[in-house]
Structure formats: structure tokens, C-alpha cells
Amino acid sequence: MSAGTGAGARVVNRVQQGFYLDSVALMRIAMELETMAEVETAALMIGTPANLEILAAARLLTEAGHKATPRDLIIAIELANPAGPEDSRDGVLGKDTALEKDTALGKDTALEKDTVLERAENMLRQPAASAGQAPRWRPKMLRSAITALPGANLALISVPGAYAAAEARKAMEAGLHVFIFSGNVPLEEEAALKIEARRRGLLVMGPDCGTALINGVAVAFANKVSRGDIGIVSASGTGLQEVSSLLTRMGGGISHGIGTGGRDLHQAVGGITTLMAIDALDGDPGTRHVVLISKPPAPSVARAVLERVAASPKPFTICLLGSAALQLPPNARQAFTLQQAAELALGKALPPLSGEARPPVLSGEARPPVLSGEAKPPVLSGEARPPVLSGEARPPREGWLRGLFTGGTLCAEAQTILLGAGLPLRSNAPVPGAATHRPGDPDGHLMLDLGAEEYTLGRLHPMIDPKPRLELLREVLERGDVAAVLLDVVLGQGAHPNPAGGLADTVNQAGPDSPPVVASVTGTGGDPQGWAQQVDTLRQAGVLVAPSNAAAATLALSLLRGG
Amino acid sequence: MGERIGAANDEALERILAAEPFLVDVLPAAEAIPELEDRMIAHAGPPIEWERMCGPMRGAMAGICVFEGWAPELSAGEALCASGEISFLPNHNLGAVGPMTGITTRGQAVMVVENRAFGNRAYCTLNEGLGKVMRFGGNDPQVLERLGWMSGALAPALSAALRHCGGIDLKRIVARGLSMGDEMHQRNLACSALLLRELAPSLAASGGSSGADLERIFAFIGGNDQFFLNVAMAMGKAVMDPVAGIGACSLVTAMSRNGADFGIRVSATGERWFNRPVNLPQGLYFPGFSEADANPDLGDSTIVESIGLGGFAMAAAPAVAGFVGAGGAADAMSYTRSMGEIVHGENHHWAIPALDFAGVPTGIDIRKVVESGICPVINTGIAHREAGIGQVGAGIVRAPLGCFEDALAAFADSVGVS
């Protein structure tokens, strides 16, 4: 083979004498150089006879490169042809040696050559710079995770529902408590899992469990809450988020927040996790007061749970959203809203937001919202007047109330308050007393849970991806027959990084005649989104922000004509 | 049932760990493998017929016909192969393995590795070096001349040397190589040097070669960073053969590719292959070549992954991880740790310093592969899709999941689970 056979006019070789680097590292550098606009082809090779052959065959070897020995590195660059796509390798063969003196290259090309060679030499000094971002290994299998973290005692399971029970069993066999985020687990499977868990003395949180706060560790969707002496057992993820956030903002704190999954108080499951959670909090010296949150349970299960509550030496607050007044043991009081649950547990009223004119007053006893035939919301003060924000009062407006919720339990809480005030309404997730909403139904007051299956099939939950709700909000704001819009904004670990931002933009873009928007922000100052910042963002867009979801529902109600 | 499978897999892992593979001889294939008859060509991978063979495989077949004297030149060799007069069979059927095309015929020399704990032997041809070589489909006169020298001069000299020293303990060489940056698939530099170091005195002492021959032998082995690959492959075969045929054992005994199919064998299901179309490797290419030139994955060399080396031992050879992705040392460790999720155990004889001397992940469990969806990672060379051009790059490829799914269904049948 003759020296430099076939090397094109735009090929340059530089030889670094006495240089060695691993061939894979050299190939990676060549690959990176080829991403430069100035470079057509790049090759970095140690000058062994076999490598010289490869370079020559690729027409990348000039006379200079051909002189390299196995002790040397050859940097071979074919510069890109700025004139066009024509293959420079087929061009007139220049004298290779001339290339090394830049005489055959134009001035610009010489500059390019220097740039490229300098870059190559820099990369040779720091060949692994691009590898610094490598992610750390994370186990994919439960048993490897257990090996990697031998002290762990809780497994979070988030796999398609069909596989969740099998994974949960593996975790329990390894002695782990289980948090099942997955939904779509058959009811019988849930019951079987929980029976096995009880036998093993392990807690199954879920399936379809969204939130837990164990020993100060937030599991799945949860807020940065204070540690304290109030324990929570909740069948609802957003219910647990709202109560734990309100308690934190009111100066209280959480010992543990145990999720049970939405169907734990179903007859088939019998409240196994709820009862075990009460046992655990009963035995926990750090827990002074226990809050129980659920939808209305099956009567037989309710009896068992209340009997267990009666046997506890600790005071309880029972919040069964949508339930009528209950016969409770002496150590328990009933809360009809999540806000009331927080207030009763802490013995303190929720203060108004700064800028709000009137603080609600803690009433002596919480009352069920159904007792009164008047259009009164179950706010603690019984007051129906809206808090006035920054002196900006709005006249009541004709039309319907529209709720667009991301949290199912927040939607349910709003419904109980509105129904309690005598407002007939429909919902895709109705509480007792509300009608079931179906597309095409005539207009009326409507509370939508956008986290329900029909809205999340094949897409992310609206707490993570706010877009679907923003589209609905945009439509609703254009309607003349809507009197007010009611929203929840859920912050915390797992939620969208700035849910208020998109809402504020959408409200800002709406016309001057758009209906007023009322919202509450579930979260704390410690959340990554920042509770105060999110409230500010909403307020600057003219959204009326209430201190709780219950207060927001009350406020929205007051905006209705005759409310 | 789970316990029965667990016990069977324990037994299999024990057999792997108990293996004592020694390189004992280099012999003409006709002598070492009497079943390998005239006009018979053994090849890499599961069985394949001429019509489905890829370019490099066909090129190597035509070349070996000339080498064996069955055809005067390449086109005649190709015609002969197409005529049906040559029978093709997998190396694995003969206790042998071969890299890339893996061509093995009577006239070639094969290394003999004996597993002294079980008394079985396995065979692999000698590595030809870089550039144009038959394992990548090379078949020109230079390739055939080299093969002639290897069987005529190199093999007898190595045979004499190995007999003189009583065989070389391969387990020990691999253990040291792992601490020197080899993973025994793409990296064999340390082990090749260690092997030559052990062979050199015996090569000199056994007197089988003249000074000039000895010089070429030293230069040939010393100039070939991958010389040990073929030794490691024969070792892998010798280690894994005693693991085959254990009832209720769900561990893989061999993985192999013929350029069209990727096949695996599982202990409990014996010699049955579970095949799926082979994947194209991802990697880096030599100057002047790109993915468009690449042949689908090829060779019996995946036997080294089957015993916990190659892609499974990537943490020992971080540079190899550079072929794909970010390519840092952390990636290399991730590959090895991820393979730890699909194996039955570790081989403490073969420890990786960078993982605090954890043993290489060993004994691929088809149940764990299917359960996790993690497919074995394989370090491999990339052949040009046309015959005779040779290696154009190197990279990483995954075994197809389908092989393991099919194998698991058959395994379930074999243990009476439907």
C-alpha cells in the first residue's frame, strides 16, 4: 500500500507521538467530533499496522499519518465541504504533505482545521467528560431492591393492576409492609391480600392508595407537612393531603398518615387495614389524637370500626364525607368536612388568608350540613357572606356553578357542602344526594372529578398533567350561563411543578365577562411548588383564593345570585 | 414446585462453580471431534440452512471449502455449499463453539479444554487475529494461508507446549484477567498476555518449533488482543455442558447466534433451541463504516455471557460500556448489577474489584428474565454484512426476550405446569 493512497483534499492527519488511549475512548471522541458542523469524518487510532490499513481503506490516511508508529496516536479528520454535498474524497488529490502546511486549504478551512484539532486534543485530555451524567443503577426487581436496601420495611408497588397483588405478596413474603399505588386490583384480591397481611402482622395500604406519611416519610403524592401528634387514617389520598396540609398551616403536625385504599371499609374487605392502622396509632406514644377519613362505609364495617374506636383511650375525629350524623362513642366527634376534621383534631379554627376580610369563627359543635333547610353551607361560623379579597367585591351572578376538580375527595367535600346548602347538583362522582352526571344532560350545577377513570384513560392524572383541565376551564370561562367556577389546586411531591401557573394564564386570557373563579390550594410552604407562591399566582390572575377546599365551596356558593 | 426448581438451580450453580477447566491440547479437528466428517461444516448458532445464511457465513463457508480442498476456488465452493452436498450443523452439537461465523471443519486445528471436575471436553478453533479473517467471512488467499499455518505450525507447537506443561488452569487466568480490565468477550488483552506468559517457557522447552517458527508464534499470539477469546469460549462450553439436562433447572446453558436467529438452550429442556430473530448490535464503527454496513449479530461467543463473563462482567472492563449511551464507569457497573437481577447467583471465583470483589452474576434464570423483562446484555464485534470485508465495529446487543418466553413455556411443560 502506498502512503496516503486516496486521501482526499480535505483530510488532515495529526500525529501525537508517544500517546496511548483506549480504543473505545478514541472511538467515542471520534463520534463526538463528527457532530461538529466542520467535520465530515473523524477517526482517532493508535498507529498499529492494522489500524493504518483501516484508515487507508477509509481514505483518511495522509503521508503524515502513515509515518505513525504503534507508539503514536493519529488524529484523522476529513473536513466538511462547505460548497455542498459533493464528496471531497472523490475530488482532486492534493499533495498530502501540503495539507499539513495549510497551503492547499483556504484560510477559513485552515481555521476550521485548527478548531477541530484543538477540540480533539482537548477531548483527549478529558476523554470521559461526557460520561459524567451516567445515572446510578436502580434495581428493577423487588428482591434486588431488598438486597440493595436491607433495612427497608415498606414496599411501594406501582405496576399495572393485574400484577400488583403478585408483587405485594412477594413483598410480604420478604416481611415488608406494602403501599399499593396501583389501581384495578379486583376486590376479592384486595380482601385476600389484606387477610394474609393481617396474619403476617403487616399493613397493606391500598390498592389505589395515593398518599401516606410514615415516620415523616412522604409516600407517593404527599405534602411537606410538620411532624406532630395527630395521626390520620384515610381511605382517600387527597383527603389525607388536605387535612395534613391544613393541620400544618394551622401550626399542628402529623405523627403518621396511613392510607387504606378507597375500598377498605367495603363489606368484602371489612376494614382490615383501617382497624390495623387504628391499632398501630393506639400503640404509638407519639400520637395523641386520631383522625379517620373515608367515604360512608358499609354499616357492618362502620359498626366494627366504631367499636374499635370506642375501645381506644385516645380521642378521635371521624370524617365520613357524605354521611349523615352518626351515633359515636364518647371519645369521638364527627366532622362533616375535611376542614372541620383538621379543626376538631387541633381544637383551633382555620384562620383566614391575609387579605380576607372576615375570619370564620369556630363554632362549639360541628353540625351536619343536611340538618338545615336553609341555603346555609356548613361553615363553622354559619356565615354565608363571602370573604372580600383586597377590597374587590363582585356582584352575585346568574347561572350555574361549575366545579373542575383534580382530587376526588375534594370534589366530594364540595358536593356535601353545596348539597347541605340546598343546592341541587350533578357529578360524575356523586356523593349521596347528588345526581349522576352523564354527557348530554341538561344544564345545572355540576361538580366534575377529572381524576376519575373516564378522564384519565390513557393519559396522566390531572394533578400531574394540567392540560385537560385547562381546556375545560377555557370552555367554561367563555360561557355566559356559568355563575362561578370552583377549582382545587393540589401541591406536593408527585404533583405538577406549577399547577397555578397554567390556571392563572387561562383565567388571564378569558374575556372581561367571564365568570369568577374560586380556588383553594392544598399544600404547605414546604412543598416544592410553594403554597404562598401558588396562592399569589392565582390571586394576581383575579382568582378568589380560599384557605381550604371547604371554604372555597362556601365562597363559590355565596357568588350565586340568591346564595 | 418453586423449591424443586430452586434445588435444581442450586445444583446447576454448584456444578458451574465446581468446574476445573484446563486448556490441555490443540489438535486437528478430525482427531479431536471424530463426528466431524468429511464435507461437513460446523457453524455458529442454532441450525440453519444455506438459503437463510447471512453474507459473512456464506463467505466463510465458500472459503473453507477451498481451504479443505473440496473446491478449487470460492465460486465453486459456494456452488458446492448450495448443491446440498455439504452438511451443515451447529458447533454446539459437537461439543464445540466458534466465534462469529464459527466455521469448524476437519482440517482446522481446535483447542481442547477439559473440565477436570467432570471429565468432559470442549473445543474451539484458534483465534485468527484482526483484519480479514474467516470468522468475519474473510476468505481470500491471505486468510487461507494463515489458516494453513495455524493448523500446520502453530497447532503442533501449542500442542507440544501444553503437553509439556500439563495444561493451563483457565479459571485462575480469568480471575486475574477480571482484575486487569478484561471481561473475556470484547476485552481479552490481559488474559491473552497471561496465557502467553504461561505458554512461553513450554513453547521454548518442548522443542517442537524452530527459532523462526517460534518467533512467528510469539508475534502472532502477542499481537492478537483477542487470542484468549476462543480459549474463554471453549472454557465456557466445557463449564456449561455438565449443567445441561438437569430436571427442573431453569438456567440457560448456552446462547448463540447464526446471523439470522438468536438461540438459547435451557438445562431442563436439554438440547432444544429456542430461537428468535437476532438483533442488530448498537455500537461504534471503524472509520468509513456505519450501521448500514452491519451484519445482524453472529457467533457462539455468547457462551461467555452464559457463564457470567462478557456483558455480565462489564464492571470489570468499564471501557467496553463506552460503546453505547453515556458510557461511563457507572454504566459499566449498572450493566453488571442489572444482570445480577436475572441470575441465580454469583461466582465468587471470579470477582470484580470495582464492585468490592462481588462475584460475576452467574446462571441466567429464564424465569427472572421473563419476569423482569431484563434481557441478557452481550458485548460483541460487528461484522460487515458482505462476505470478506471483516469486522467493521463493536458494540452491545441484547438477547431477544422471545427466546426466554418460549423457553419458559416449554420449561413449564417439562415440570408439569401448564
PDB file of N, CA and C in Angstrom, chain A residues 493-557:
ATOM      1  N   GLN A 493     -45.233  16.579  46.617  1.00  0.00           N
ATOM      2  CA  GLN A 493     -44.436  15.590  45.908  1.00  0.00           C
ATOM      3  C   GLN A 493     -45.319  14.843  44.921  1.00  0.00           C
ATOM      4  N   GLY A 494     -44.881  14.727  43.687  1.00  0.00           N
ATOM      5  CA  GLY A 494     -45.635  13.990  42.677  1.00  0.00           C
ATOM      6  C   GLY A 494     -46.527  14.868  41.832  1.00  0.00           C
ATOM      7  N   ALA A 495     -46.927  16.034  42.344  1.00  0.00           N
ATOM      8  CA  ALA A 495     -47.839  16.895  41.593  1.00  0.00           C
ATOM      9  C   ALA A 495     -47.070  17.738  40.578  1.00  0.00           C
ATOM     10  N   HIS A 496     -47.789  18.380  39.678  1.00  0.00           N
ATOM     11  CA  HIS A 496     -47.189  19.256  38.666  1.00  0.00           C
ATOM     12  C   HIS A 496     -46.351  20.352  39.353  1.00  0.00           C
ATOM     13  N   PRO A 497     -45.244  20.755  38.759  1.00  0.00           N
ATOM     14  CA  PRO A 497     -44.369  21.734  39.420  1.00  0.00           C
ATOM     15  C   PRO A 497     -44.998  23.126  39.574  1.00  0.00           C
ATOM     16  N   ASN A 498     -45.984  23.463  38.769  1.00  0.00           N
ATOM     17  CA  ASN A 498     -46.591  24.796  38.893  1.00  0.00           C
ATOM     18  C   ASN A 498     -48.039  24.759  38.413  1.00  0.00           C
ATOM     19  N   PRO A 499     -48.917  24.107  39.165  1.00  0.00           N
ATOM     20  CA  PRO A 499     -50.299  23.974  38.684  1.00  0.00           C
ATOM     21  C   PRO A 499     -51.021  25.326  38.601  1.00  0.00           C
ATOM     22  N   ALA A 500     -50.679  26.276  39.484  1.00  0.00           N
ATOM     23  CA  ALA A 500     -51.370  27.566  39.466  1.00  0.00           C
ATOM     24  C   ALA A 500     -51.031  28.352  38.201  1.00  0.00           C
ATOM     25  N   GLY A 501     -49.823  28.135  37.680  1.00  0.00           N
ATOM     26  CA  GLY A 501     -49.371  28.908  36.526  1.00  0.00           C
ATOM     27  C   GLY A 501     -50.301  28.782  35.335  1.00  0.00           C
ATOM     28  N   GLY A 502     -50.627  27.538  34.976  1.00  0.00           N
ATOM     29  CA  GLY A 502     -51.491  27.306  33.820  1.00  0.00           C
ATOM     30  C   GLY A 502     -52.898  27.833  34.058  1.00  0.00           C
ATOM     31  N   LEU A 503     -53.379  27.665  35.308  1.00  0.00           N
ATOM     32  CA  LEU A 503     -54.720  28.158  35.641  1.00  0.00           C
ATOM     33  C   LEU A 503     -54.757  29.681  35.509  1.00  0.00           C
ATOM     34  N   ALA A 504     -53.708  30.342  36.053  1.00  0.00           N
ATOM     35  CA  ALA A 504     -53.666  31.801  36.017  1.00  0.00           C
ATOM     36  C   ALA A 504     -53.631  32.299  34.564  1.00  0.00           C
ATOM     37  N   ASP A 505     -52.812  31.644  33.741  1.00  0.00           N
ATOM     38  CA  ASP A 505     -52.734  32.046  32.325  1.00  0.00           C
ATOM     39  C   ASP A 505     -54.097  31.932  31.654  1.00  0.00           C
ATOM     40  N   THR A 506     -54.770  30.810  31.925  1.00  0.00           N
ATOM     41  CA  THR A 506     -56.065  30.588  31.288  1.00  0.00           C
ATOM     42  C   THR A 506     -57.082  31.639  31.744  1.00  0.00           C
ATOM     43  N   VAL A 507     -57.067  31.930  33.032  1.00  0.00           N
ATOM     44  CA  VAL A 507     -58.005  32.939  33.551  1.00  0.00           C
ATOM     45  C   VAL A 507     -57.676  34.311  32.963  1.00  0.00           C
ATOM     46  N   ASN A 508     -56.376  34.619  32.878  1.00  0.00           N
ATOM     47  CA  ASN A 508     -55.967  35.906  32.310  1.00  0.00           C
ATOM     48  C   ASN A 508     -56.422  36.073  30.860  1.00  0.00           C
ATOM     49  N   GLN A 509     -56.431  34.955  30.123  1.00  0.00           N
ATOM     50  CA  GLN A 509     -56.791  35.034  28.711  1.00  0.00           C
ATOM     51  C   GLN A 509     -58.303  35.142  28.501  1.00  0.00           C
ATOM     52  N   ALA A 510     -59.072  34.875  29.562  1.00  0.00           N
ATOM     53  CA  ALA A 510     -60.526  34.884  29.403  1.00  0.00           C
ATOM     54  C   ALA A 510     -61.032  36.331  29.253  1.00  0.00           C
ATOM     55  N   GLY A 511     -62.182  36.474  28.658  1.00  0.00           N
ATOM     56  CA  GLY A 511     -62.755  37.793  28.402  1.00  0.00           C
ATOM     57  C   GLY A 511     -63.201  38.482  29.682  1.00  0.00           C
ATOM     58  N   PRO A 512     -63.533  39.781  29.595  1.00  0.00           N
ATOM     59  CA  PRO A 512     -63.917  40.549  30.785  1.00  0.00           C
ATOM     60  C   PRO A 512     -65.215  40.051  31.414  1.00  0.00           C
ATOM     61  N   ASP A 513     -66.069  39.392  30.627  1.00  0.00           N
ATOM     62  CA  ASP A 513     -67.353  38.937  31.169  1.00  0.00           C
ATOM     63  C   ASP A 513     -67.301  37.503  31.684  1.00  0.00           C
ATOM     64  N   SER A 514     -66.105  36.963  31.766  1.00  0.00           N
ATOM     65  CA  SER A 514     -66.016  35.565  32.199  1.00  0.00           C
ATOM     66  C   SER A 514     -66.423  35.462  33.662  1.00  0.00           C
ATOM     67  N   PRO A 515     -66.948  34.307  34.052  1.00  0.00           N
ATOM     68  CA  PRO A 515     -67.403  34.131  35.439  1.00  0.00           C
ATOM     69  C   PRO A 515     -66.224  34.161  36.410  1.00  0.00           C
ATOM     70  N   PRO A 516     -66.486  34.498  37.690  1.00  0.00           N
ATOM     71  CA  PRO A 516     -65.422  34.488  38.694  1.00  0.00           C
ATOM     72  C   PRO A 516     -64.932  33.059  38.954  1.00  0.00           C
ATOM     73  N   VAL A 517     -63.661  32.961  39.330  1.00  0.00           N
ATOM     74  CA  VAL A 517     -63.061  31.653  39.604  1.00  0.00           C
ATOM     75  C   VAL A 517     -62.648  31.619  41.071  1.00  0.00           C
ATOM     76  N   VAL A 518     -63.073  30.567  41.753  1.00  0.00           N
ATOM     77  CA  VAL A 518     -62.738  30.383  43.165  1.00  0.00           C
ATOM     78  C   VAL A 518     -61.859  29.141  43.276  1.00  0.00           C
ATOM     79  N   ALA A 519     -60.830  29.239  44.101  1.00  0.00           N
ATOM     80  CA  ALA A 519     -59.941  28.085  44.240  1.00  0.00           C
ATOM     81  C   ALA A 519     -59.411  27.998  45.646  1.00  0.00           C
ATOM     82  N   SER A 520     -58.913  26.804  45.997  1.00  0.00           N
ATOM     83  CA  SER A 520     -58.121  26.644  47.216  1.00  0.00           C
ATOM     84  C   SER A 520     -56.853  25.905  46.815  1.00  0.00           C
ATOM     85  N   VAL A 521     -55.834  26.055  47.635  1.00  0.00           N
ATOM     86  CA  VAL A 521     -54.567  25.404  47.338  1.00  0.00           C
ATOM     87  C   VAL A 521     -54.250  24.426  48.463  1.00  0.00           C
ATOM     88  N   THR A 522     -54.213  23.137  48.119  1.00  0.00           N
ATOM     89  CA  THR A 522     -53.884  22.104  49.096  1.00  0.00           C
ATOM     90  C   THR A 522     -52.371  21.940  49.112  1.00  0.00           C
ATOM     91  N   GLY A 523     -51.761  22.288  50.228  1.00  0.00           N
ATOM     92  CA  GLY A 523     -50.312  22.182  50.279  1.00  0.00           C
ATOM     93  C   GLY A 523     -49.761  23.009  51.406  1.00  0.00           C
ATOM     94  N   THR A 524     -48.442  23.040  51.488  1.00  0.00           N
ATOM     95  CA  THR A 524     -47.773  23.764  52.571  1.00  0.00           C
ATOM     96  C   THR A 524     -46.642  24.609  52.010  1.00  0.00           C
ATOM     97  N   GLY A 525     -46.102  25.446  52.876  1.00  0.00           N
ATOM     98  CA  GLY A 525     -44.969  26.279  52.477  1.00  0.00           C
ATOM     99  C   GLY A 525     -43.732  25.469  52.150  1.00  0.00           C
ATOM    100  N   GLY A 526     -43.672  24.261  52.650  1.00  0.00           N
ATOM    101  CA  GLY A 526     -42.502  23.426  52.376  1.00  0.00           C
ATOM    102  C   GLY A 526     -42.576  22.674  51.072  1.00  0.00           C
ATOM    103  N   ASP A 527     -43.719  22.676  50.433  1.00  0.00           N
ATOM    104  CA  ASP A 527     -43.860  21.940  49.173  1.00  0.00           C
ATOM    105  C   ASP A 527     -42.995  22.567  48.095  1.00  0.00           C
ATOM    106  N   PRO A 528     -42.537  21.746  47.150  1.00  0.00           N
ATOM    107  CA  PRO A 528     -41.654  22.285  46.111  1.00  0.00           C
ATOM    108  C   PRO A 528     -42.302  23.434  45.334  1.00  0.00           C
ATOM    109  N   GLN A 529     -43.623  23.421  45.183  1.00  0.00           N
ATOM    110  CA  GLN A 529     -44.286  24.484  44.427  1.00  0.00           C
ATOM    111  C   GLN A 529     -44.452  25.751  45.268  1.00  0.00           C
ATOM    112  N   GLY A 530     -44.393  25.607  46.588  1.00  0.00           N
ATOM    113  CA  GLY A 530     -44.557  26.751  47.477  1.00  0.00           C
ATOM    114  C   GLY A 530     -46.013  27.184  47.570  1.00  0.00           C
ATOM    115  N   TRP A 531     -46.634  26.973  48.729  1.00  0.00           N
ATOM    116  CA  TRP A 531     -48.064  27.271  48.853  1.00  0.00           C
ATOM    117  C   TRP A 531     -48.331  28.758  48.625  1.00  0.00           C
ATOM    118  N   ALA A 532     -47.529  29.640  49.276  1.00  0.00           N
ATOM    119  CA  ALA A 532     -47.777  31.086  49.169  1.00  0.00           C
ATOM    120  C   ALA A 532     -47.595  31.563  47.725  1.00  0.00           C
ATOM    121  N   GLN A 533     -46.581  31.047  47.046  1.00  0.00           N
ATOM    122  CA  GLN A 533     -46.349  31.453  45.656  1.00  0.00           C
ATOM    123  C   GLN A 533     -47.513  31.047  44.762  1.00  0.00           C
ATOM    124  N   GLN A 534     -48.042  29.846  44.994  1.00  0.00           N
ATOM    125  CA  GLN A 534     -49.151  29.374  44.174  1.00  0.00           C
ATOM    126  C   GLN A 534     -50.401  30.220  44.432  1.00  0.00           C
ATOM    127  N   VAL A 535     -50.629  30.574  45.708  1.00  0.00           N
ATOM    128  CA  VAL A 535     -51.775  31.429  46.047  1.00  0.00           C
ATOM    129  C   VAL A 535     -51.617  32.796  45.370  1.00  0.00           C
ATOM    130  N   ASP A 536     -50.404  33.346  45.438  1.00  0.00           N
ATOM    131  CA  ASP A 536     -50.146  34.648  44.805  1.00  0.00           C
ATOM    132  C   ASP A 536     -50.403  34.611  43.310  1.00  0.00           C
ATOM    133  N   THR A 537     -49.890  33.565  42.686  1.00  0.00           N
ATOM    134  CA  THR A 537     -50.062  33.429  41.238  1.00  0.00           C
ATOM    135  C   THR A 537     -51.548  33.469  40.879  1.00  0.00           C
ATOM    136  N   LEU A 538     -52.347  32.748  41.649  1.00  0.00           N
ATOM    137  CA  LEU A 538     -53.781  32.697  41.367  1.00  0.00           C
ATOM    138  C   LEU A 538     -54.438  34.065  41.612  1.00  0.00           C
ATOM    139  N   ARG A 539     -54.046  34.662  42.719  1.00  0.00           N
ATOM    140  CA  ARG A 539     -54.667  35.955  43.068  1.00  0.00           C
ATOM    141  C   ARG A 539     -54.352  37.019  42.034  1.00  0.00           C
ATOM    142  N   GLN A 540     -53.118  36.990  41.543  1.00  0.00           N
ATOM    143  CA  GLN A 540     -52.759  38.006  40.560  1.00  0.00           C
ATOM    144  C   GLN A 540     -53.570  37.869  39.284  1.00  0.00           C
ATOM    145  N   ALA A 541     -54.095  36.673  39.040  1.00  0.00           N
ATOM    146  CA  ALA A 541     -54.960  36.486  37.875  1.00  0.00           C
ATOM    147  C   ALA A 541     -56.425  36.791  38.226  1.00  0.00           C
ATOM    148  N   GLY A 542     -56.669  37.242  39.461  1.00  0.00           N
ATOM    149  CA  GLY A 542     -58.034  37.572  39.854  1.00  0.00           C
ATOM    150  C   GLY A 542     -58.821  36.399  40.401  1.00  0.00           C
ATOM    151  N   VAL A 543     -58.144  35.282  40.639  1.00  0.00           N
ATOM    152  CA  VAL A 543     -58.840  34.132  41.216  1.00  0.00           C
ATOM    153  C   VAL A 543     -59.071  34.411  42.695  1.00  0.00           C
ATOM    154  N   LEU A 544     -60.275  34.102  43.185  1.00  0.00           N
ATOM    155  CA  LEU A 544     -60.583  34.253  44.610  1.00  0.00           C
ATOM    156  C   LEU A 544     -60.068  33.010  45.314  1.00  0.00           C
ATOM    157  N   VAL A 545     -59.090  33.190  46.207  1.00  0.00           N
ATOM    158  CA  VAL A 545     -58.473  32.032  46.843  1.00  0.00           C
ATOM    159  C   VAL A 545     -58.969  31.908  48.278  1.00  0.00           C
ATOM    160  N   ALA A 546     -59.496  30.732  48.596  1.00  0.00           N
ATOM    161  CA  ALA A 546     -59.994  30.466  49.943  1.00  0.00           C
ATOM    162  C   ALA A 546     -58.967  29.626  50.688  1.00  0.00           C
ATOM    163  N   PRO A 547     -59.026  29.651  52.045  1.00  0.00           N
ATOM    164  CA  PRO A 547     -58.000  28.950  52.818  1.00  0.00           C
ATOM    165  C   PRO A 547     -58.150  27.428  52.831  1.00  0.00           C
ATOM    166  N   SER A 548     -59.289  26.911  52.390  1.00  0.00           N
ATOM    167  CA  SER A 548     -59.453  25.459  52.339  1.00  0.00           C
ATOM    168  C   SER A 548     -60.403  25.140  51.199  1.00  0.00           C
ATOM    169  N   ASN A 549     -60.465  23.872  50.861  1.00  0.00           N
ATOM    170  CA  ASN A 549     -61.391  23.456  49.812  1.00  0.00           C
ATOM    171  C   ASN A 549     -62.835  23.696  50.258  1.00  0.00           C
ATOM    172  N   ALA A 550     -63.111  23.432  51.559  1.00  0.00           N
ATOM    173  CA  ALA A 550     -64.464  23.647  52.068  1.00  0.00           C
ATOM    174  C   ALA A 550     -64.815  25.134  52.000  1.00  0.00           C
ATOM    175  N   ALA A 551     -63.864  25.982  52.393  1.00  0.00           N
ATOM    176  CA  ALA A 551     -64.112  27.424  52.356  1.00  0.00           C
ATOM    177  C   ALA A 551     -64.312  27.900  50.924  1.00  0.00           C
ATOM    178  N   ALA A 552     -63.605  27.269  49.974  1.00  0.00           N
ATOM    179  CA  ALA A 552     -63.766  27.657  48.570  1.00  0.00           C
ATOM    180  C   ALA A 552     -65.170  27.336  48.090  1.00  0.00           C
ATOM    181  N   ALA A 553     -65.686  26.153  48.502  1.00  0.00           N
ATOM    182  CA  ALA A 553     -67.039  25.777  48.099  1.00  0.00           C
ATOM    183  C   ALA A 553     -68.048  26.775  48.671  1.00  0.00           C
ATOM    184  N   THR A 554     -67.841  27.143  49.917  1.00  0.00           N
ATOM    185  CA  THR A 554     -68.733  28.109  50.571  1.00  0.00           C
ATOM    186  C   THR A 554     -68.692  29.452  49.860  1.00  0.00           C
ATOM    187  N   LEU A 555     -67.484  29.862  49.516  1.00  0.00           N
ATOM    188  CA  LEU A 555     -67.310  31.142  48.838  1.00  0.00           C
ATOM    189  C   LEU A 555     -67.992  31.119  47.467  1.00  0.00           C
ATOM    190  N   ALA A 556     -67.816  30.027  46.742  1.00  0.00           N
ATOM    191  CA  ALA A 556     -68.430  29.914  45.415  1.00  0.00           C
ATOM    192  C   ALA A 556     -69.948  30.007  45.532  1.00  0.00           C
ATOM    193  N   LEU A 557     -70.466  29.338  46.543  1.00  0.00           N
ATOM    194  CA  LEU A 557     -71.904  29.344  46.786  1.00  0.00           C
ATOM    195  C   LEU A 557     -72.412  30.771  46.970  1.00  0.00           C
TER     196      LEU A 557
END
